[in-house]
Tab-separated table of C-alpha atoms in Angstrom:
chain	number	residue	atom	x	y	z
A	261	GLN	CA	103.270	81.931	139.157
A	262	PHE	CA	99.897	82.652	137.573
A	263	LYS	CA	96.579	81.045	138.412
A	264	PRO	CA	95.205	79.224	135.331
A	265	THR	CA	92.110	80.682	133.730
A	266	ASP	CA	89.042	78.448	133.888
A	267	ARG	CA	87.424	79.801	130.712
A	268	PHE	CA	88.637	78.366	127.429
A	269	SER	CA	87.346	81.395	125.511
A	270	ASP	CA	89.599	83.742	127.537
A	271	PHE	CA	92.608	81.490	126.980
A	272	ALA	CA	91.849	81.230	123.250
A	273	LEU	CA	91.500	85.002	122.959
A	274	PHE	CA	94.855	85.423	124.725
A	275	VAL	CA	96.556	83.038	122.277
A	276	ALA	CA	94.876	84.500	119.178
A	277	TYR	CA	94.711	88.173	120.181
A	278	PHE	CA	95.015	89.700	116.719
A	279	PRO	CA	96.787	93.082	117.246
A	280	GLN	CA	99.946	91.414	118.615
A	281	LEU	CA	99.690	87.975	117.022
A	282	GLN	CA	102.387	88.365	114.334
A	283	ALA	CA	105.233	90.331	115.848
A	284	GLY	CA	104.426	91.171	119.423
A	285	PRO	CA	104.575	92.769	121.860
A	286	ILE	CA	105.104	89.396	123.515
A	287	GLU	CA	102.353	89.452	126.123
A	288	ARG	CA	102.536	87.264	129.231
A	289	GLY	CA	99.374	85.529	130.407
A	290	ARG	CA	99.533	87.248	133.786
A	291	GLN	CA	99.486	90.658	132.073
A	292	LEU	CA	96.873	90.121	129.361
A	293	ILE	CA	94.469	87.416	130.563
A	294	PRO	CA	93.188	89.415	133.574
A	295	GLN	CA	92.262	92.219	131.153
A	296	LEU	CA	90.323	89.716	129.008
A	297	GLU	CA	88.515	88.220	131.997
A	298	ARG	CA	87.065	91.459	133.300
A	299	PRO	CA	84.665	93.827	131.482
A	300	ARG	CA	86.395	96.428	129.333
A	301	ASN	CA	85.528	100.078	129.771
A	302	ILE	CA	85.990	102.007	126.543
A	303	THR	CA	86.384	105.736	127.155
A	304	ILE	CA	86.862	108.792	124.975
A	305	ASP	CA	90.268	109.406	126.579
A	306	GLN	CA	91.476	105.879	125.857
A	307	THR	CA	90.115	106.010	122.311
A	308	THR	CA	91.890	109.287	121.480
A	309	ARG	CA	95.159	107.942	122.919
A	310	GLY	CA	94.707	104.821	120.797
A	311	LEU	CA	94.063	106.861	117.665
A	312	TYR	CA	97.220	108.911	118.308
A	313	LEU	CA	99.295	105.717	118.594
A	314	ILE	CA	97.799	104.387	115.342
A	315	VAL	CA	98.601	107.640	113.515
A	316	LEU	CA	102.127	107.598	114.961
A	317	GLY	CA	102.609	103.949	113.968
A	318	PHE	CA	101.538	104.434	110.352
A	319	PHE	CA	103.660	107.596	110.190
A	320	LYS	CA	106.740	105.636	111.279
A	321	LYS	CA	106.081	102.686	108.981
A	322	VAL	CA	104.659	104.193	105.780
A	323	ALA	CA	106.420	107.551	105.683
A	324	ILE	CA	109.817	106.723	107.209
A	325	ALA	CA	110.573	102.982	107.222
A	326	ASP	CA	109.233	102.376	103.700
A	327	GLY	CA	110.809	105.656	102.554
A	328	VAL	CA	114.367	104.612	103.487
A	329	SER	CA	113.965	100.938	102.577
A	330	PRO	CA	114.995	101.331	98.868
A	331	VAL	CA	118.307	102.965	99.838
A	332	VAL	CA	119.117	100.244	102.371
A	333	ASP	CA	118.152	97.469	99.949
A	334	GLN	CA	120.182	99.019	97.118
A	335	ILE	CA	123.427	99.209	99.102
A	336	PHE	CA	123.150	95.945	101.036
A	337	GLY	CA	121.945	94.194	97.894
A	338	SER	CA	124.701	95.641	95.696
A	339	SER	CA	126.986	93.243	93.845
A	340	GLY	CA	129.314	96.049	92.739
A	341	ARG	CA	131.675	98.367	94.539
A	342	VAL	CA	130.352	100.567	97.315
A	343	SER	CA	132.099	103.370	99.186
A	344	TRP	CA	132.606	104.184	102.847
A	345	ILE	CA	129.793	106.724	102.831
A	346	ASP	CA	127.467	104.211	101.148
A	347	VAL	CA	127.959	101.728	103.981
A	348	VAL	CA	127.669	104.407	106.677
A	349	VAL	CA	124.464	105.874	105.217
A	350	ALA	CA	122.884	102.464	104.581
A	351	THR	CA	123.669	101.289	108.109
A	352	ALA	CA	122.359	104.487	109.703
A	353	LEU	CA	119.201	104.355	107.591
A	354	PHE	CA	118.670	100.701	108.485
A	355	ALA	CA	118.857	101.691	112.154
A	356	VAL	CA	116.063	104.167	111.403
A	357	GLN	CA	114.163	101.630	109.300
A	358	ILE	CA	114.135	98.767	111.792
A	359	TYR	CA	113.161	101.075	114.648
A	360	CYS	CA	110.352	102.803	112.759
A	361	ASP	CA	109.198	99.519	111.206
A	362	PHE	CA	108.998	97.563	114.447
A	363	SER	CA	108.025	100.314	116.885
A	364	GLY	CA	105.498	101.509	114.304
A	365	TYR	CA	103.911	98.060	114.281
A	366	THR	CA	103.888	98.060	118.085
A	367	ASP	CA	102.277	101.511	118.203
A	368	ILE	CA	99.501	100.343	115.876
A	369	ALA	CA	98.941	97.183	117.943
A	370	ARG	CA	98.854	99.181	121.184
A	371	GLY	CA	96.553	101.787	119.633
A	372	LEU	CA	94.068	99.188	118.399
A	373	SER	CA	94.142	97.554	121.816
A	374	LYS	CA	93.491	100.810	123.650
A	375	MET	CA	90.434	101.359	121.468
A	376	LEU	CA	89.245	97.916	122.648
A	377	GLY	CA	89.886	98.791	126.293
A	378	ILE	CA	93.101	96.720	126.589
A	379	ASN	CA	96.591	97.979	127.450
A	380	LEU	CA	99.532	96.189	125.854
A	381	ILE	CA	103.070	96.488	127.186
A	382	VAL	CA	105.228	99.429	126.051
A	383	ASN	CA	107.699	97.615	123.799
A	384	PHE	CA	110.057	100.490	122.900
A	385	ASN	CA	111.221	103.297	125.152
A	386	GLN	CA	113.399	105.524	122.959
A	387	PRO	CA	116.246	103.003	122.580
A	388	TYR	CA	118.529	105.311	120.587
A	389	PHE	CA	118.847	107.585	123.612
A	390	ALA	CA	120.553	104.764	125.522
A	391	THR	CA	124.039	105.396	126.891
A	392	ASN	CA	125.193	101.780	127.325
A	393	PRO	CA	124.251	98.200	126.290
A	394	GLN	CA	122.320	97.479	129.468
A	395	ASP	CA	120.291	100.667	129.046
A	396	PHE	CA	119.641	99.797	125.389
A	397	TRP	CA	118.166	96.381	126.195
A	398	ARG	CA	115.912	97.966	128.786
A	399	ARG	CA	114.534	100.149	126.000
A	400	TRP	CA	114.594	97.963	122.840
A	401	HIS	CA	111.950	95.251	122.249
A	402	ILE	CA	111.268	95.219	125.977
A	403	SER	CA	108.882	92.257	125.838
A	404	LEU	CA	111.557	90.056	124.197
A	405	SER	CA	114.468	91.264	126.325
A	406	THR	CA	112.512	90.637	129.536
A	407	TRP	CA	111.467	87.215	128.211
A	408	LEU	CA	115.129	86.345	127.529
A	409	ARG	CA	116.015	87.606	130.983
A	410	ASP	CA	113.338	85.597	132.809
A	411	TYR	CA	113.551	82.346	130.837
A	412	LEU	CA	117.243	82.193	129.877
A	413	TYR	CA	119.428	84.599	131.843
A	414	VAL	CA	117.929	84.038	135.307
A	415	PRO	CA	117.749	80.209	135.023
A	416	LEU	CA	121.407	80.213	133.924
A	417	GLY	CA	122.294	81.935	137.184
A	418	GLY	CA	121.750	85.588	136.344
A	419	ASN	CA	123.790	88.035	138.404
A	420	HIS	CA	124.558	85.540	141.162
A	421	GLY	CA	128.270	84.817	140.919
A	422	GLY	CA	131.543	86.322	139.846
A	423	VAL	CA	132.043	88.599	136.867
A	424	ALA	CA	133.164	85.718	134.624
A	425	PHE	CA	130.053	83.685	135.516
A	426	VAL	CA	127.748	86.636	134.839
A	427	CYS	CA	129.472	87.309	131.505
A	428	ARG	CA	129.008	83.661	130.536
A	429	ASN	CA	125.289	83.971	131.227
A	430	LEU	CA	125.043	87.185	129.229
A	431	MET	CA	126.854	85.683	126.244
A	432	ILE	CA	124.745	82.495	126.149
A	433	THR	CA	121.550	84.514	126.434
A	434	MET	CA	122.438	86.882	123.597
A	435	LEU	CA	123.754	84.107	121.327
A	436	LEU	CA	120.430	82.304	121.727
A	437	GLY	CA	118.634	85.621	121.200
A	438	GLY	CA	120.520	86.011	117.927
A	439	LEU	CA	119.647	82.470	116.833
A	440	TRP	CA	115.998	83.182	117.643
A	441	HIS	CA	115.997	85.559	114.655
A	442	GLY	CA	117.229	82.836	112.299
A	443	ALA	CA	119.876	80.162	111.722
A	444	ALA	CA	122.284	82.407	109.816
A	445	TRP	CA	125.823	83.601	110.514
A	446	ASN	CA	124.869	87.267	110.628
A	447	PHE	CA	122.374	86.616	113.432
A	448	VAL	CA	124.921	84.526	115.335
A	449	LEU	CA	127.499	87.313	114.994
A	450	TRP	CA	124.919	89.918	115.978
A	451	GLY	CA	124.092	87.922	119.112
A	452	PHE	CA	127.794	87.502	119.907
A	453	TYR	CA	128.389	91.219	119.329
A	454	GLN	CA	125.540	92.185	121.660
A	455	GLY	CA	126.748	89.687	124.254
A	456	ALA	CA	130.304	91.014	124.004
A	457	ALA	CA	129.076	94.595	124.436
A	458	LEU	CA	127.101	93.616	127.531
A	459	CYS	CA	130.088	91.708	128.950
A	460	ILE	CA	132.505	94.596	128.368
A	461	TYR	CA	130.079	96.993	130.022
A	462	ARG	CA	129.591	94.599	132.934
A	463	VAL	CA	133.354	94.329	133.519
A	464	TRP	CA	133.771	98.100	133.237
A	465	TRP	CA	130.889	98.724	135.630
A	466	GLU	CA	132.266	96.239	138.144
A	467	TYR	CA	135.719	97.823	138.283
A	468	ALA	CA	135.205	101.482	137.305
A	469	GLY	CA	131.572	102.353	136.597
A	470	LYS	CA	130.340	102.210	140.191
A	471	ARG	CA	132.984	104.672	141.377
A	472	GLY	CA	132.310	106.961	138.414
A	473	ALA	CA	128.559	106.945	139.033
A	474	ALA	CA	129.126	107.760	142.709
A	475	SER	CA	131.386	110.718	141.899
A	476	ASP	CA	128.942	112.038	139.264
A	477	ALA	CA	126.117	111.906	141.781
A	478	GLU	CA	128.062	113.939	144.334
A	479	ALA	CA	128.638	117.152	142.439
A	480	GLY	CA	129.443	118.777	139.145
A	481	PRO	CA	127.975	121.458	136.869
A	482	ALA	CA	124.707	120.511	135.162
A	483	GLY	CA	126.149	121.487	131.782
A	484	ARG	CA	129.030	119.063	132.211
A	485	ARG	CA	126.698	116.200	133.094
A	486	ILE	CA	124.499	116.937	130.082
A	487	PHE	CA	127.534	117.064	127.792
A	488	ARG	CA	128.786	113.708	129.095
A	489	GLN	CA	125.354	112.179	128.595
A	490	ILE	CA	125.088	113.438	125.010
A	491	LEU	CA	128.620	112.206	124.288
A	492	ALA	CA	127.828	108.780	125.745
A	493	GLN	CA	124.611	108.595	123.685
A	494	ALA	CA	126.433	109.543	120.469
A	495	VAL	CA	129.282	107.067	121.007
A	496	PHE	CA	126.948	104.242	121.938
A	497	LEU	CA	124.718	104.972	118.932
A	498	VAL	CA	127.732	104.176	116.730
A	499	VAL	CA	128.117	100.872	118.594
A	500	VAL	CA	124.430	100.085	118.029
A	501	CYS	CA	124.611	100.965	114.331
A	502	TYR	CA	127.502	98.580	113.695
A	503	GLY	CA	125.400	95.886	115.315
A	504	TRP	CA	122.660	96.653	112.799
A	505	LEU	CA	125.198	96.215	109.995
A	506	LEU	CA	125.782	92.664	111.261
A	507	PHE	CA	122.024	92.121	111.510
A	508	ARG	CA	121.214	93.420	108.011
A	509	ALA	CA	124.110	91.901	106.042
A	510	HIS	CA	123.028	88.999	103.858
A	511	SER	CA	126.223	86.950	104.212
A	512	PHE	CA	129.357	86.483	106.281
A	513	THR	CA	131.400	87.662	103.287
A	514	GLN	CA	129.485	90.934	103.122
A	515	ILE	CA	130.118	91.531	106.819
A	516	ILE	CA	133.866	91.128	106.261
A	517	ASP	CA	133.852	93.276	103.120
A	518	TYR	CA	131.822	96.126	104.628
A	519	THR	CA	133.756	96.080	107.901
A	520	THR	CA	137.040	96.215	105.987
A	521	LEU	CA	135.643	99.042	103.870
A	522	LEU	CA	134.782	101.093	106.952
A	523	VAL	CA	138.471	101.016	107.919
A	524	THR	CA	140.348	101.064	104.610
A	525	ASP	CA	138.043	103.443	102.718
A	526	PHE	CA	137.469	105.831	105.623
A	527	GLY	CA	136.356	109.286	104.503
A	528	ASN	CA	135.383	108.359	100.940
A	529	LEU	CA	132.300	110.530	100.307
A	530	ASP	CA	131.523	109.184	96.840
A	531	PHE	CA	127.851	108.403	97.477
A	532	GLY	CA	126.531	106.215	94.689
A	533	ALA	CA	123.064	105.299	95.958
A	534	ARG	CA	119.834	107.177	95.504
A	535	GLY	CA	118.569	109.248	98.409
A	536	PRO	CA	115.630	108.389	100.670
A	537	ARG	CA	112.128	109.464	99.680
A	538	LEU	CA	110.920	112.938	100.603
A	539	SER	CA	108.412	111.560	103.126
A	540	ALA	CA	111.294	109.865	104.971
A	541	VAL	CA	113.472	112.991	105.021
A	542	VAL	CA	110.687	115.211	106.365
A	543	GLY	CA	109.375	112.431	108.596
A	544	MET	CA	112.747	111.738	110.234
A	545	ALA	CA	113.109	115.431	111.126
A	546	LEU	CA	109.642	115.528	112.709
A	547	LEU	CA	110.107	112.208	114.528
A	548	PHE	CA	113.463	113.340	115.945
A	549	ALA	CA	111.830	116.509	117.276
A	550	VAL	CA	108.972	114.516	118.842
A	551	GLU	CA	111.319	111.975	120.446
A	552	LEU	CA	113.651	114.704	121.707
A	553	VAL	CA	110.810	116.499	123.467
A	554	GLN	CA	109.505	113.194	124.837
A	555	PHE	CA	112.965	112.321	126.185
A	556	TRP	CA	113.438	115.783	127.651
A	557	LYS	CA	110.054	115.700	129.416
A	558	ALA	CA	110.304	111.966	130.257
A	559	ASP	CA	106.641	111.622	129.312
A	560	PRO	CA	105.375	109.487	126.383
A	561	CYS	CA	102.056	111.354	126.560
A	562	PHE	CA	103.637	114.826	126.471
A	563	TYR	CA	101.534	115.712	123.408
A	564	ARG	CA	98.441	115.776	125.648
A	565	GLN	CA	99.887	118.795	127.462
A	566	LEU	CA	100.404	120.770	124.260
A	567	PRO	CA	98.018	123.601	123.361
A	568	ILE	CA	95.209	122.280	121.161
A	569	PRO	CA	96.387	124.167	118.007
A	570	VAL	CA	99.946	122.781	118.416
A	571	ARG	CA	98.658	119.273	119.076
A	572	GLY	CA	96.376	119.513	116.060
A	573	PHE	CA	99.243	120.704	113.861
A	574	LEU	CA	101.452	117.813	115.043
A	575	ILE	CA	98.838	115.160	114.265
A	576	ALA	CA	97.907	116.820	110.949
A	577	ALA	CA	101.589	116.917	109.956
A	578	MET	CA	101.960	113.194	110.698
A	579	ILE	CA	98.881	112.380	108.631
A	580	ALA	CA	100.019	114.605	105.740
A	581	ILE	CA	103.526	113.107	105.668
A	582	THR	CA	102.027	109.603	105.877
A	583	MET	CA	99.808	110.389	102.881
A	584	MET	CA	102.916	111.669	101.097
A	585	GLY	CA	104.540	108.322	101.849
A	586	MET	CA	101.653	106.371	100.314
A	587	SER	CA	103.567	106.541	97.040
A	588	ASN	CA	106.493	104.655	98.589
A	589	GLU	CA	106.873	101.034	97.599
A	590	PRO	CA	105.360	99.105	100.514
A	591	ALA	CA	107.646	96.698	102.360
A	592	GLN	CA	106.671	93.808	104.610
A	593	PHE	CA	107.136	94.391	108.329
A	594	ILE	CA	110.695	93.291	109.095
A	595	TYR	CA	109.810	91.259	112.176
A	596	PHE	CA	107.184	89.228	110.338
A	597	GLN	CA	110.031	87.010	109.082
A	598	PHE	CA	111.218	85.992	112.551
């Protein structure tokens, strides 16, 4: 589908392009090679946008991801008894950690690239605002999910066929996506869980979702639609977080134990772990505010429309909180191990 490049240096640069070499975004040749073949124009506008992404990426990684990492490691690495609230907090914080760790890396890679006159794919589009599994995989690790779609799901038959055939394709794709992360039971279960969620949503959409979407589009108070969206986002976030428990657990036994604990020890608020670092607490509040405004405005570059003093305060706050997080124990990027 893509005409081969006739310059070995361009091909070699595509293969060894350093900002995204370790953990993505997974760039296709047809998207990146044309940018390497033509002259790059480096502008002030592109440089400032790149610098903002780099600041945002380090803020996510150093201040937040590394700030919650000790709590997650303590609870998931515990050999003693943990409580319901321990598991809930550790799972929720791991959801924050893996998002800030991986999207932070992507932001840095995209920022460096913009400063070199190259645009990498947007790899994360506010995944925790998703309302269903299909929406989530259109927002999370977009370069991998589209790769799985194009090279596994579509060749298996994709959407062409009955509901059972489509569900089979979804399950195979997600099981292989889980195994891609490693040959361990937790990754297999995570892939199965994601596949099951996609299949359940597909069946629901086929028999009820289409009619519901049509009726919602016809009429209804705006407040009611907003409430239903927020409720759907909150419920689905719980579904996503349990998936992260499967992903983070270090053994099949721990998955069983922690899942049982969530049911049998429900409501136990005896929190025995230490709290996240101050940089993470302050950073999570600021990041939530930034992402909420971005989602509301549907514009990833909304900060460019802010008054200069407000924009300056936002960037200065990110830098200050990142410097606060420099005392956190550094942790390797999670996706470097895959």
